[in-house]
Amino acid sequence: MSEVTERKTYRIQNLSCSSCAKTYEENLKAIPHVQDAEVNHAAAKIYITGDATIAEMEKAGAFDNVKVRDVSERKVEKENFWKKKENYPVYVAAILVIISFILSYTFGEDSWLPTVGYLAAVVIGGYSLFITGFKNLIRLKFDMNTLMTIAVIGAALIGEWQEGATVVILFAISEALERYSMDKARQSINLLMDVAPSEALIRRSGVEQLMNVADIQVGDVMIVKPGQKVAMDGKVIRGQSTINQAAITGESVPVTKNLNDEVFAGTLNEEGLLEVEVTKLVEDTTISKIIRLVEEVQGERAPSQAFIDRFAKYYTPVIMLIAFLVMLIPPLFLGGSWHEWLYQGLAVLIIGCPCALVVSTPVAIVTAIGNAARHGVLIKGGIHLEEAGHIDIIAFDKTGTLTRGIPVVTNIYPHNNEALMIAAALEKGSQHPLATAVVRKAEAEYLDYSTVHIENFQSLTGQGVKGDVDGRTYYIGSPSLFETLGLGTDARIAEWQSEGKTVLLFGSDRIELMIAVADELRPEVSGVLRELHKMNISTMMLTGDNERTGEAIGKQAGLSVVKANLMLEDKLNIIKETKRQHQVAMIGDGVNDAPALAVADIGIAMGGTGTDTALETADIALMSDDLKKLPYTIRLSKKTLTIIKQNITFSLLIKVIALLLVIPGWLTLWIAIFSDIGATLIVTLNSMRLLKVRDK
């Protein structure tokens, strides 16, 4: 019987770049007793299947000074970028280069003093680079470390010590930039991790004590005072208060919490004292699930990133071949100077370094997904982030998505409180949503319908109910019921029905009350649809309601297309048919719409808070029950696609321009160095612009 080995997760620090992540992963897999290893550079996590000590894992990452710590440590260590130990050799090397540069002007370039200074700078600043580069050369693995190692050694061999030392320093700076940009991109997750407190006041067995969240059990009673954050998910068992759920949903409007209402870890108790029964362990809370999902999806390859990875695999050897030809062909066949063309070839190696290209996509993807999570939108992978930017049709479920999902009374004629009170008393015995709407209306009018005594109550299947009050028989139900009873009809019925409303009639020997009930549109729907139409996105509603109701809702909302009288299979077929010519997103509540969400190009779930199905089945979850997050998500996706295209285009263009300078022999090591470092810096800063995309 084979032994099942547990997969363990650890947090890491100091891993410089995606190329280093691949090297680190290979080193981890080489550790004895490790069956498999995976490095998630974006989330700064490693996943180990097998047995390995922290010392062994840190030794595997010693080339990049990687530090490993337990995943249960919730607080993220914040270290000043300038004070990081791995930056110290760069500072020393930079100082040595500056001193050597001054000495070369003081004593002349042929003096041994500047040369010694440049050599010291190369060794100190490029020690880890050379170790990795030499190992790669032995394995015939060609990456940016290999390119830089060959370029620096070549510069030294032809006596260009100043340029060689500068290459080392600026390459180290470009790696530090990538590390810095990834740290900035992770800040959204770090902020989420800091949202929920690490301790809570717990009452267990009648004793109140401050406990670490890891020690809190399901069933414990958590006491949350005004102004405190909720530490665990649970339900209110005593007290009433307003809770700010912005950390989870992105919405700052407080929500009133009463008895048996759910509260979530990381939300802020604004007013009253609450006693909450804990319903989930710390690792199962909604905020923990969001953090875990976002960290996992940040490590996934988006289509553009996968393309860049494949491209870089072949790009680097091609650059080495071009550099080799530049070094050999002019001196051998065109009478060129060996020194000049060796110099040009080294410049080609440096300009060919794919730093900016490699960093162009992951930083943008990680930044965008983290920004979305902070605004209450969970995007479950770079592939879904990119696809959302290509959507040209969005199909909406009606109930609970475009509408509130709760029928309400919209019209009453004539306004007769006594008749409404009897109608509510009759409907109190029914579980139908329309009946509930009538009861709620009576409560809103402060009518004490519970004092009405009903006798001989009877449900009339599919038509309504009847009962006796003070010896008189009353009916409430559909217009067809009253037609059957021969009690007449009214012109208002057809008028209200044309507006998509359901009409109930109440009376005894005549119609005494006409009530229109409708599932009201969400107030934000019209504005959201207008904004989507401005983005050239068509909108379509899929509903099981009759065509009259569907058309009325569609006209009121401003939908492009309405499809009514649909069964579940019809919805699936419409999505499949539309997909043949368009990129389609389906948005629903994440439960009964799960099949349609799955078949669409992008499945978007409404109201992910506390809904496991929404978190697990949808590609994108709007954590607040708010459609206004939809245009924000599309804008963020389109902005991300634009920035990725800009990054890739700029990275390649700057290299092509620099390589063309080889033809007249104008390419220098200085041009190569500054174009490479400049491209990396510009690409990084451009990706950081995604942090500024806001929910309007």
XYZ file of C-alpha atoms in Angstrom:
696
model
C 0.000 0.000 0.000
C 1.544 3.312 -1.054
C 1.964 6.029 1.522
C 0.024 9.241 0.911
C 2.337 12.242 1.298
C 0.878 15.524 2.486
C 1.324 18.664 0.391
C 2.677 21.451 2.605
C 2.664 25.188 1.980
C 5.339 27.704 3.052
C 5.819 31.437 2.580
C 9.063 32.720 1.067
C 10.926 36.022 0.915
C 13.616 37.561 -1.316
C 12.999 35.521 -4.484
C 14.087 37.994 -7.163
C 12.450 37.042 -10.432
C 10.399 34.501 -12.357
C 13.582 33.010 -13.826
C 14.958 32.553 -10.306
C 11.637 30.924 -9.346
C 12.173 28.213 -11.987
C 15.720 27.589 -10.741
C 14.507 27.442 -7.147
C 11.753 24.968 -8.100
C 14.312 22.659 -9.738
C 16.548 22.877 -6.646
C 13.619 22.027 -4.360
C 12.732 18.974 -6.451
C 16.335 17.780 -6.078
C 16.057 17.652 -2.252
C 15.982 14.010 -1.005
C 12.505 12.803 0.100
C 10.776 15.586 -1.894
C 8.398 14.037 -4.451
C 7.247 17.313 -5.987
C 7.646 21.064 -5.530
C 5.893 24.101 -6.954
C 6.948 27.744 -6.618
C 4.298 30.463 -6.850
C 6.454 33.554 -7.354
C 3.477 35.924 -7.537
C 2.045 34.788 -4.192
C 5.509 34.270 -2.606
C 4.621 30.692 -1.679
C 6.039 27.226 -2.228
C 4.165 23.910 -2.166
C 6.160 20.852 -1.112
C 5.040 17.221 -1.478
C 7.349 15.145 0.694
C 9.686 15.855 3.594
C 12.065 18.808 3.671
C 13.316 20.965 6.529
C 13.252 24.752 6.372
C 17.069 24.675 6.395
C 17.081 22.424 3.291
C 14.566 24.667 1.501
C 16.599 27.787 2.313
C 19.781 26.059 1.131
C 18.035 25.317 -2.195
C 17.359 29.045 -2.503
C 20.694 30.267 -1.160
C 21.637 31.567 -4.622
C 18.990 34.268 -4.108
C 19.082 34.500 -0.293
C 15.585 32.962 -0.089
C 14.032 32.816 3.382
C 11.289 30.275 4.204
C 8.708 30.571 6.963
C 5.575 28.774 8.108
C 2.396 29.638 6.193
C 0.455 30.067 9.462
C 2.321 33.316 10.155
C -0.445 35.748 9.210
C 1.499 38.990 9.474
C 3.648 39.861 6.501
C 7.073 41.159 7.395
C 7.462 44.688 6.101
C 11.047 45.612 5.302
C 12.322 48.853 3.851
C 13.332 48.200 0.246
C 16.567 50.176 0.642
C 17.563 48.272 3.791
C 17.244 44.772 2.336
C 20.451 42.790 2.838
C 20.503 41.514 -0.746
C 20.870 45.133 -1.915
C 24.051 45.775 0.116
C 26.499 44.225 -2.429
C 24.965 46.474 -5.113
C 25.603 49.579 -2.966
C 29.217 48.551 -2.360
C 29.773 47.744 -6.043
C 28.212 51.060 -7.119
C 30.487 53.000 -4.752
C 33.529 51.112 -6.101
C 32.546 51.939 -9.704
C 32.160 55.636 -8.870
C 35.539 55.693 -7.081
C 37.188 53.796 -9.980
C 35.614 56.203 -12.481
C 37.132 59.160 -10.594
C 40.512 57.356 -10.362
C 40.554 56.709 -14.120
C 40.334 60.462 -14.719
C 42.889 61.223 -12.024
C 45.539 58.628 -12.921
C 44.497 57.800 -16.495
C 42.545 54.863 -17.899
C 45.691 52.718 -18.201
C 46.366 52.892 -14.440
C 45.983 49.613 -12.514
C 44.014 51.323 -9.686
C 40.739 51.868 -11.609
C 41.026 48.345 -13.077
C 41.308 46.813 -9.582
C 38.306 48.870 -8.463
C 36.187 47.741 -11.428
C 37.265 44.110 -10.871
C 36.253 44.341 -7.192
C 32.877 45.816 -8.212
C 32.323 42.960 -10.689
C 33.135 40.300 -8.076
C 31.127 41.859 -5.229
C 28.113 42.926 -7.287
C 28.031 39.929 -9.611
C 28.978 37.029 -7.339
C 25.483 35.421 -7.290
C 24.999 36.250 -10.991
C 28.198 34.405 -11.942
C 27.403 31.355 -9.787
C 24.016 30.960 -11.474
C 25.394 31.827 -14.922
C 28.224 29.261 -14.749
C 25.834 26.539 -13.541
C 23.528 27.338 -16.441
C 26.408 27.203 -18.941
C 27.403 23.759 -17.669
C 23.768 22.598 -18.075
C 23.515 24.384 -21.472
C 20.608 26.373 -20.042
C 20.438 29.821 -21.604
C 18.635 32.531 -19.645
C 19.317 36.159 -18.730
C 21.880 35.138 -16.064
C 23.818 33.207 -18.728
C 23.690 36.180 -21.123
C 24.941 38.606 -18.494
C 27.719 36.278 -17.309
C 29.076 35.864 -20.862
C 28.764 39.615 -21.518
C 30.653 40.625 -18.344
C 33.424 38.061 -18.874
C 33.738 39.153 -22.513
C 33.955 42.822 -21.495
C 36.752 41.956 -19.064
C 38.654 39.956 -21.707
C 38.692 42.870 -24.164
C 39.642 45.316 -21.396
C 36.277 47.126 -21.083
C 36.288 46.949 -17.270
C 34.200 50.063 -16.760
C 31.344 48.828 -18.959
C 31.568 45.302 -17.479
C 31.236 46.608 -13.927
C 28.349 48.879 -14.924
C 26.552 45.906 -16.541
C 26.766 44.007 -13.246
C 25.362 46.912 -11.218
C 22.544 47.790 -13.591
C 21.541 44.136 -13.999
C 21.345 43.870 -10.197
C 19.238 47.054 -10.161
C 16.859 45.602 -12.793
C 16.408 42.457 -10.662
C 15.772 44.644 -7.603
C 13.176 46.570 -9.644
C 11.371 43.353 -10.519
C 11.471 42.297 -6.847
C 10.154 45.707 -5.818
C 7.350 45.668 -8.395
C 6.227 42.183 -7.314
C 6.249 43.326 -3.670
C 4.072 46.300 -4.626
C 1.731 44.032 -6.566
C 1.392 41.738 -3.536
C 0.437 44.637 -1.271
C -3.268 44.115 -2.032
C -3.040 40.614 -0.598
C -0.936 41.801 2.320
C -3.649 44.360 3.106
C -6.289 41.608 2.988
C -4.199 39.509 5.378
C -4.070 42.419 7.798
C -7.836 43.022 7.615
C -8.924 40.389 10.152
C -7.565 40.653 13.717
C -5.321 37.866 14.993
C -7.100 37.726 18.382
C -10.690 37.820 19.634
C -12.520 37.988 22.972
C -14.077 34.534 23.388
C -16.529 33.161 25.941
C -15.999 29.432 26.434
C -17.565 27.456 29.285
C -18.701 30.718 30.867
C -15.179 32.186 30.933
C -14.192 35.203 28.810
C -10.613 35.240 27.477
C -8.574 36.807 24.673
C -7.632 34.020 22.244
C -5.559 33.666 19.086
C -7.824 32.998 16.089
C -6.015 29.706 15.429
C -7.270 28.411 18.801
C -10.906 29.444 18.331
C -13.342 26.573 17.719
C -16.711 26.334 15.993
C -19.421 27.003 18.577
C -17.366 29.455 20.657
C -19.082 32.749 21.474
C -17.174 35.801 20.218
C -17.821 39.186 21.841
C -17.395 42.112 19.440
C -17.449 45.591 20.965
C -18.313 48.806 19.066
C -15.362 49.975 16.949
C -13.766 46.519 16.867
C -13.213 44.304 13.843
C -14.870 40.897 13.640
C -12.184 38.192 13.845
C -14.165 35.121 12.719
C -17.186 34.227 10.575
C -20.318 33.535 12.611
C -23.974 34.356 13.298
C -25.361 36.940 15.702
C -26.927 35.372 18.804
C -27.355 38.576 20.815
C -27.349 42.302 20.059
C -27.904 44.541 17.051
C -25.427 46.722 15.173
C -24.346 48.079 11.802
C -21.371 46.394 10.179
C -19.048 47.939 7.608
C -18.293 45.092 5.156
C -15.993 47.095 2.844
C -13.058 44.733 3.435
C -15.032 41.845 1.906
C -17.430 43.459 -0.548
C -15.673 46.722 -1.426
C -18.844 48.625 -0.400
C -18.523 51.110 2.460
C -22.296 51.386 3.130
C -22.870 49.730 6.539
C -25.276 46.783 6.819
C -27.593 46.311 9.814
C -27.117 42.968 11.572
C -29.837 41.435 13.743
C -30.398 38.082 15.440
C -29.246 35.071 13.319
C -27.641 37.321 10.660
C -24.212 36.292 9.346
C -21.100 38.356 10.061
C -17.712 37.932 8.401
C -14.118 38.109 9.582
C -12.444 41.418 8.740
C -15.636 43.514 8.869
C -16.000 46.447 11.276
C -18.616 46.628 14.040
C -19.665 50.291 14.109
C -22.279 50.653 16.861
C -23.678 48.027 19.215
C -22.223 45.177 21.264
C -22.586 41.844 19.452
C -22.324 38.283 20.646
C -21.509 36.007 17.736
C -21.468 32.227 17.580
C -18.410 31.137 15.565
C -19.452 28.997 12.576
C -16.111 28.498 10.754
C -12.492 27.835 11.666
C -9.972 30.553 10.775
C -8.801 28.767 7.611
C -12.404 28.456 6.370
C -13.538 32.069 6.840
C -14.643 34.025 3.777
C -11.620 36.357 3.965
C -9.236 33.359 4.223
C -10.855 31.765 1.178
C -10.517 34.997 -0.786
C -6.830 35.339 0.149
C -6.147 31.697 -0.713
C -7.958 31.884 -4.049
C -6.283 35.153 -5.060
C -2.823 33.854 -4.134
C -3.436 30.700 -6.158
C -4.735 32.493 -9.246
C -1.908 35.041 -9.153
C 0.463 32.158 -9.760
C -1.418 30.900 -12.813
C -0.199 31.736 -16.302
C -2.368 34.128 -18.294
C -2.435 33.475 -22.068
C -0.119 36.423 -22.802
C 2.244 35.347 -20.010
C 2.339 31.760 -21.297
C 3.180 33.150 -24.751
C 6.020 35.270 -23.315
C 7.421 32.252 -21.434
C 7.451 30.167 -24.639
C 8.865 33.077 -26.623
C 11.679 33.692 -24.105
C 12.630 30.008 -24.217
C 13.610 30.333 -27.900
C 14.417 34.043 -27.882
C 17.493 33.799 -25.617
C 19.385 31.154 -27.683
C 18.579 33.140 -30.860
C 20.066 36.303 -29.308
C 23.204 34.340 -28.360
C 23.487 33.090 -31.939
C 23.062 36.639 -33.346
C 25.723 37.953 -30.917
C 28.079 35.120 -31.952
C 27.586 35.955 -35.657
C 28.135 39.695 -35.002
C 31.434 38.830 -33.304
C 32.677 36.533 -36.104
C 31.303 37.529 -39.531
C 32.663 41.137 -39.851
C 36.251 40.260 -38.728
C 36.403 37.016 -40.739
C 34.702 38.052 -43.973
C 34.457 41.867 -44.013
C 37.872 42.889 -42.700
C 36.470 44.320 -39.463
C 38.406 44.821 -36.237
C 38.184 41.902 -33.793
C 38.092 44.246 -30.793
C 35.355 46.429 -32.289
C 33.068 43.530 -33.281
C 33.648 41.557 -30.086
C 32.530 44.750 -28.327
C 29.461 44.990 -30.609
C 28.621 41.326 -29.979
C 28.768 41.830 -26.214
C 26.442 44.812 -26.582
C 24.014 42.552 -28.494
C 24.069 40.068 -25.587
C 23.180 42.810 -23.131
C 20.460 44.382 -25.266
C 19.088 40.887 -25.794
C 18.542 40.328 -22.078
C 14.769 39.637 -21.824
C 14.301 41.260 -18.374
C 11.673 43.783 -19.476
C 9.895 41.224 -21.661
C 9.689 38.614 -18.898
C 8.376 41.089 -16.322
C 5.940 42.790 -18.756
C 2.961 40.480 -18.131
C 3.124 38.952 -14.606
C 3.456 42.288 -12.802
C 0.408 43.647 -14.653
C -1.680 40.508 -13.969
C -0.772 40.276 -10.278
C -1.372 44.002 -9.753
C -4.783 43.900 -11.459
C -6.036 40.809 -9.588
C -4.897 42.258 -6.256
C -6.533 45.613 -7.017
C -9.800 43.855 -7.929
C -9.761 41.848 -4.672
C -9.428 45.087 -2.700
C -12.515 46.447 -4.466
C -14.657 43.377 -3.750
C -14.169 41.539 -7.069
C -12.591 38.083 -7.052
C -11.018 37.280 -10.447
C -9.972 33.646 -10.458
C -6.996 33.737 -12.783
C -5.137 35.755 -15.379
C -6.926 33.916 -18.193
C -10.311 35.171 -16.917
C -8.939 38.678 -16.385
C -7.828 38.805 -20.014
C -11.011 37.200 -21.406
C -13.201 39.729 -19.577
C -11.581 42.436 -21.697
C -12.758 40.713 -24.901
C -16.421 40.278 -23.840
C -18.906 41.743 -26.318
C -22.188 40.277 -24.955
C -23.272 39.896 -21.320
C -26.243 37.636 -20.571
C -28.088 38.415 -17.322
C -30.289 36.185 -15.242
C -33.361 38.213 -14.152
C -34.363 37.197 -10.641
C -31.803 38.226 -8.054
C -29.460 39.743 -10.654
C -31.303 42.475 -12.541
C -34.088 42.457 -9.959
C -33.974 42.288 -6.180
C -35.426 38.776 -6.175
C -38.085 39.817 -3.650
C -41.606 40.628 -4.986
C -43.091 43.865 -3.615
C -46.491 45.526 -3.897
C -46.228 48.384 -6.406
C -49.896 49.416 -6.897
C -53.138 49.165 -4.888
C -56.596 50.323 -6.032
C -58.627 51.536 -4.290
C -56.621 52.353 -1.170
C -58.697 50.514 1.456
C -56.872 49.622 4.680
C -59.675 47.398 5.993
C -59.716 45.338 2.806
C -55.865 45.148 2.794
C -55.889 43.930 6.412
C -58.289 41.059 5.576
C -56.289 40.249 2.410
C -53.058 40.039 4.487
C -54.795 37.836 7.066
C -55.789 35.418 4.285
C -52.288 35.487 2.684
C -50.606 34.880 6.050
C -51.507 31.213 5.664
C -49.775 30.942 2.252
C -46.040 30.409 1.602
C -46.165 31.892 -1.918
C -43.777 34.869 -2.551
C -46.716 36.974 -3.835
C -48.579 36.326 -0.593
C -45.521 37.385 1.385
C -45.459 40.668 -0.588
C -49.063 41.426 0.437
C -48.292 40.662 4.116
C -45.219 42.910 4.030
C -47.312 45.728 2.520
C -49.851 45.429 5.355
C -47.014 45.540 7.888
C -45.607 48.639 6.190
C -49.037 50.277 6.621
C -49.016 49.227 10.332
C -52.184 47.107 9.899
C -52.701 44.523 12.656
C -53.896 41.696 10.398
C -53.193 39.122 13.121
C -56.415 40.235 14.907
C -58.535 39.120 11.936
C -60.056 35.695 12.640
C -60.166 33.447 9.554
C -62.434 30.410 9.381
C -62.677 27.673 6.748
C -59.343 28.672 5.163
C -58.774 26.852 1.871
C -56.030 26.974 -0.734
C -57.273 27.025 -4.337
C -54.385 25.355 -6.190
C -52.874 27.595 -8.844
C -55.469 30.319 -8.352
C -55.390 31.727 -4.795
C -56.946 31.205 -1.358
C -60.324 31.759 0.334
C -61.633 32.029 3.899
C -64.552 33.281 5.986
C -64.444 36.471 8.073
C -67.510 37.264 10.205
C -69.592 34.814 8.171
C -68.619 36.302 4.829
C -66.420 34.431 2.281
C -63.442 36.357 0.875
C -61.168 35.438 -2.022
C -57.681 36.617 -3.008
C -55.993 35.327 -6.120
C -55.473 35.652 -9.861
C -57.841 37.500 -12.246
C -58.760 34.103 -13.748
C -60.112 33.011 -10.330
C -62.447 36.020 -10.219
C -63.537 35.421 -13.814
C -64.394 31.833 -12.851
C -66.392 33.154 -9.892
C -68.177 35.576 -12.206
C -67.022 38.599 -10.196
C -65.886 40.629 -13.209
C -62.669 42.287 -14.347
C -61.137 45.767 -14.723
C -59.133 47.684 -17.387
C -56.328 48.327 -14.875
C -55.523 44.619 -14.841
C -54.360 44.584 -18.486
C -52.523 47.897 -17.988
C -50.535 46.602 -14.991
C -49.833 43.283 -16.696
C -48.425 45.131 -19.723
C -45.927 46.714 -17.301
C -44.691 43.246 -16.305
C -46.570 43.143 -13.000
C -48.538 40.272 -11.505
C -52.090 41.244 -10.502
C -53.930 39.878 -7.462
C -57.623 40.570 -6.841
C -59.373 40.569 -3.461
C -63.107 40.556 -2.747
C -66.236 38.720 -1.703
C -69.228 39.229 -3.941
C -67.327 41.840 -5.949
C -63.750 43.082 -6.559
C -62.856 45.191 -3.519
C -59.104 45.524 -4.041
C -56.664 45.235 -6.935
C -53.029 44.646 -6.031
C -50.061 44.767 -8.457
C -46.936 42.867 -7.389
C -43.548 43.002 -9.128
C -39.976 41.934 -8.601
C -38.455 45.420 -8.778
C -35.368 46.290 -10.772
C -32.271 47.056 -8.775
C -31.854 50.862 -8.724
C -28.386 50.699 -10.287
C -29.351 48.515 -13.268
C -30.151 51.229 -15.840
C -26.926 53.127 -15.144
C -24.837 49.946 -15.307
C -26.365 48.909 -18.637
C -25.815 52.385 -20.107
C -22.150 52.207 -19.102
C -21.796 48.741 -20.664
C -23.406 49.938 -23.893
C -20.892 52.810 -24.007
C -18.191 50.102 -23.964
C -19.890 48.525 -27.042
C -21.064 45.547 -24.985
C -24.533 44.200 -25.845
C -26.801 43.065 -22.995
C -29.235 40.156 -22.985
C -31.688 38.916 -20.336
C -32.498 35.218 -19.989
C -35.638 34.566 -17.929
C -38.257 31.908 -17.332
C -40.957 34.597 -17.003
C -43.584 35.164 -19.666
C -42.769 37.382 -22.642
C -44.937 40.278 -21.456
C -43.098 40.489 -18.117
C -39.732 39.963 -19.791
C -40.322 42.707 -22.360
C -41.525 45.126 -19.673
C -38.413 44.510 -17.546
C -36.190 44.743 -20.627
C -37.690 48.075 -21.689
C -37.447 49.498 -18.166
C -33.812 48.401 -17.760
C -32.667 49.298 -21.287
C -31.557 45.795 -22.326
C -30.475 45.085 -25.906
C -32.209 41.668 -26.151
C -34.771 39.808 -24.009
C -35.280 36.024 -24.115
C -38.310 34.854 -22.106
C -40.219 31.608 -21.348
C -36.886 29.775 -20.988
C -36.178 26.480 -19.270
C -32.652 25.726 -17.970
C -31.829 23.803 -21.161
C -32.982 26.767 -23.286
C -30.599 29.112 -21.435
C -27.687 26.735 -22.057
C -28.513 26.433 -25.772
C -28.752 30.240 -26.180
C -25.340 30.706 -24.517
C -23.793 27.986 -26.719
C -25.324 29.456 -29.876
C -24.185 32.998 -29.011
C -20.644 31.757 -28.258
C -20.197 30.740 -31.887
C -19.936 34.368 -32.977
C -19.304 36.334 -29.787
C -17.361 36.335 -26.522
C -20.129 35.825 -23.933
C -20.256 36.424 -20.187
C -23.123 35.074 -18.077
C -23.966 36.728 -14.776
C -26.213 35.084 -12.194
C -26.464 34.237 -8.518
C -23.933 31.406 -8.680
C -26.358 28.687 -7.495
C -29.259 27.883 -9.842
C -27.381 29.513 -12.739
C -24.271 27.339 -12.263
C -24.682 25.362 -15.579
C -25.072 28.563 -17.641
C -22.153 30.181 -15.795
C -20.012 27.156 -16.605
C -20.798 27.068 -20.343
C -20.225 30.831 -20.914
C -16.758 32.174 -21.808
C -16.822 33.998 -18.467
C -19.112 33.056 -15.568
C -19.764 35.941 -13.177
C -21.472 35.272 -9.832
C -23.418 37.886 -7.896
C -23.132 38.275 -4.134
C -20.181 36.032 -3.353
C -20.176 36.944 0.363
C -20.698 33.753 2.300
C -21.700 31.820 -0.833
C -19.273 28.941 -1.316
C -20.843 28.058 -4.673
C -20.114 31.545 -6.027
C -16.503 31.398 -4.894
C -15.955 27.928 -6.331
C -17.936 27.797 -9.596
C -17.674 31.271 -11.117
C -14.682 32.677 -12.990
C -15.371 36.074 -11.433
C -17.324 36.730 -8.226
C -18.759 40.142 -7.314
C -18.444 39.866 -3.542
C -21.025 42.568 -2.887
C -24.514 42.122 -4.262
C -23.848 45.120 -6.520
C -23.935 45.253 -10.309
C -21.920 48.505 -10.298
C -18.821 46.326 -9.863
C -19.377 44.887 -13.354
C -18.312 47.949 -15.429
C -15.334 48.417 -13.070
C -14.247 44.813 -13.716
C -14.534 45.212 -17.504
C -12.613 48.530 -17.370
C -9.861 46.936 -15.260
C -9.589 44.012 -17.684
C -9.400 46.275 -20.753
C -6.811 48.489 -19.032
C -4.742 45.409 -18.144
C -4.829 44.147 -21.738
C -3.782 47.585 -22.991
C -0.871 47.796 -20.541
C 0.317 44.260 -21.362
C 0.289 45.075 -25.096
C 2.150 48.345 -24.419
C 4.745 46.515 -22.304
C 5.385 43.750 -24.833
C 5.485 46.150 -27.800
C 7.845 48.570 -26.038
C 10.132 45.764 -24.774
C 10.544 44.307 -28.255
C 10.694 47.658 -30.086
C 13.511 49.045 -27.920
C 15.555 45.891 -28.614
C 14.917 45.977 -32.365
C 15.986 49.649 -32.538
C 19.140 48.940 -30.523
C 19.986 45.868 -32.643
C 19.638 47.931 -35.829
C 22.445 50.153 -34.492
C 24.775 47.164 -35.020
C 24.602 47.605 -38.821
C 26.482 50.966 -38.855
C 28.488 49.840 -35.812
C 26.938 52.434 -33.505
C 25.785 50.079 -30.733
C 27.803 50.549 -27.555
C 27.712 48.783 -24.209
C 26.403 52.003 -22.666
C 23.446 52.187 -25.087
C 22.726 48.493 -24.494
C 22.919 48.871 -20.707
C 20.663 51.898 -20.457
C 18.116 50.659 -22.989
C 17.791 47.375 -21.057
C 17.515 48.956 -17.604
C 15.292 51.738 -18.977
C 12.914 49.255 -20.610
C 12.593 47.253 -17.365
C 11.939 50.399 -15.346
C 9.330 51.772 -17.795
C 7.514 48.417 -18.070
C 7.390 48.103 -14.273
C 6.101 51.635 -13.717
C 3.552 51.195 -16.510
C 2.194 48.038 -14.822
C 1.960 49.882 -11.493
C -0.629 52.209 -13.103
C -3.166 49.404 -12.595
C -3.090 50.162 -8.871
C -4.836 53.449 -9.705
C -7.846 51.904 -11.481
C -10.762 52.751 -9.202
C -14.390 51.738 -8.862
C -16.172 54.953 -9.916
